[in-house]
């Protein structure tokens, strides 16, 4: 959906860009009027896309499975999305789209709307322990697969995932009994495919908010540039 929104007027805009570029090249250097025309075209295109995205219907509201709760401010940060307690443990869930982590040659951009492959980071911490047990997983509508398990300092944001010195052994190289036990460990703590509907809807809303903010911030920058240029 986002790809279709962003390319709503791509063909028409591209024709306009080429017309301006051809005119500028014909007369040697880019004139002030050509630069102003480029800015105006960009602002119109940004506004069209902004309005299109604003009219998108959000998905139905989905609540996370109990006893997980949504962390306040998660939509505006790169921190954890969900948390719960399990005995003395604190379980924190981070999520990203798997397509943002692994780009395969066979990726089909038309399947982008489904957000059917999620990258899950599960942080299990205990009081008084500097390190936490952390799982990197793939989450799907009907399954959860563990990619790796490691001991690391407790995370603050999702960017910290790639900053560890050691990511743990390759999960598939572990003994089958160990793999099964680790799956049981996180499933006992409620980390399974039941999280998928909420996290899928949550990422949709976050993508929407990010895209709206991007159109607004770029438009504001161009408007300020035009104001400054007009003063000189």
mmCIF file of N, CA and C in Angstrom, residues 4 9 32 54 89 91 96 103 115 126 177 187-188 203 225:
data_model
loop_
_atom_site.group_PDB
_atom_site.id
_atom_site.type_symbol
_atom_site.label_atom_id
_atom_site.label_comp_id
_atom_site.label_asym_id
_atom_site.label_seq_id
_atom_site.Cartn_x
_atom_site.Cartn_y
_atom_site.Cartn_z
ATOM 1 N N UNK A 4 2.280 1.931 -3.435
ATOM 2 C CA UNK A 4 1.312 2.511 -4.358
ATOM 3 C C UNK A 4 1.045 3.964 -4.016
ATOM 4 N N UNK A 9 1.626 9.634 -8.233
ATOM 5 C CA UNK A 9 1.772 10.574 -9.345
ATOM 6 C C UNK A 9 3.164 10.509 -9.951
ATOM 7 N N UNK A 32 17.161 30.785 -11.810
ATOM 8 C CA UNK A 32 16.390 30.908 -10.573
ATOM 9 C C UNK A 32 14.952 30.490 -10.792
ATOM 10 N N UNK A 54 -2.963 10.282 4.014
ATOM 11 C CA UNK A 54 -3.847 10.693 5.100
ATOM 12 C C UNK A 54 -5.228 10.061 4.984
ATOM 13 N N UNK A 89 10.934 -12.420 36.063
ATOM 14 C CA UNK A 89 11.487 -11.999 34.778
ATOM 15 C C UNK A 89 10.660 -10.881 34.155
ATOM 16 N N UNK A 91 9.817 -9.569 30.343
ATOM 17 C CA UNK A 91 9.902 -9.923 28.937
ATOM 18 C C UNK A 91 9.594 -8.686 28.101
ATOM 19 N N UNK A 96 10.371 -5.483 14.029
ATOM 20 C CA UNK A 96 10.617 -4.788 12.773
ATOM 21 C C UNK A 96 10.119 -5.687 11.657
ATOM 22 N N UNK A 103 17.109 -8.569 2.675
ATOM 23 C CA UNK A 103 16.584 -8.288 1.345
ATOM 24 C C UNK A 103 17.021 -9.393 0.391
ATOM 25 N N UNK A 115 2.757 -7.403 5.239
ATOM 26 C CA UNK A 115 3.662 -7.406 6.401
ATOM 27 C C UNK A 115 3.555 -8.763 7.089
ATOM 28 N N UNK A 126 16.364 -10.394 34.251
ATOM 29 C CA UNK A 126 16.086 -10.696 35.648
ATOM 30 C C UNK A 126 16.680 -9.605 36.532
ATOM 31 N N UNK A 177 17.323 -31.351 20.818
ATOM 32 C CA UNK A 177 16.693 -31.240 22.133
ATOM 33 C C UNK A 177 16.865 -29.844 22.716
ATOM 34 N N UNK A 187 7.833 -19.984 24.379
ATOM 35 C CA UNK A 187 6.396 -20.222 24.245
ATOM 36 C C UNK A 187 5.720 -20.207 25.608
ATOM 37 N N UNK A 188 6.403 -20.735 26.619
ATOM 38 C CA UNK A 188 5.868 -20.701 27.979
ATOM 39 C C UNK A 188 5.672 -19.270 28.462
ATOM 40 N N UNK A 203 2.681 -2.275 13.338
ATOM 41 C CA UNK A 203 3.660 -1.829 12.344
ATOM 42 C C UNK A 203 2.994 -1.035 11.226
ATOM 43 N N UNK A 225 13.283 26.772 2.579
ATOM 44 C CA UNK A 225 14.301 27.084 1.585
ATOM 45 C C UNK A 225 13.795 28.167 0.624
#
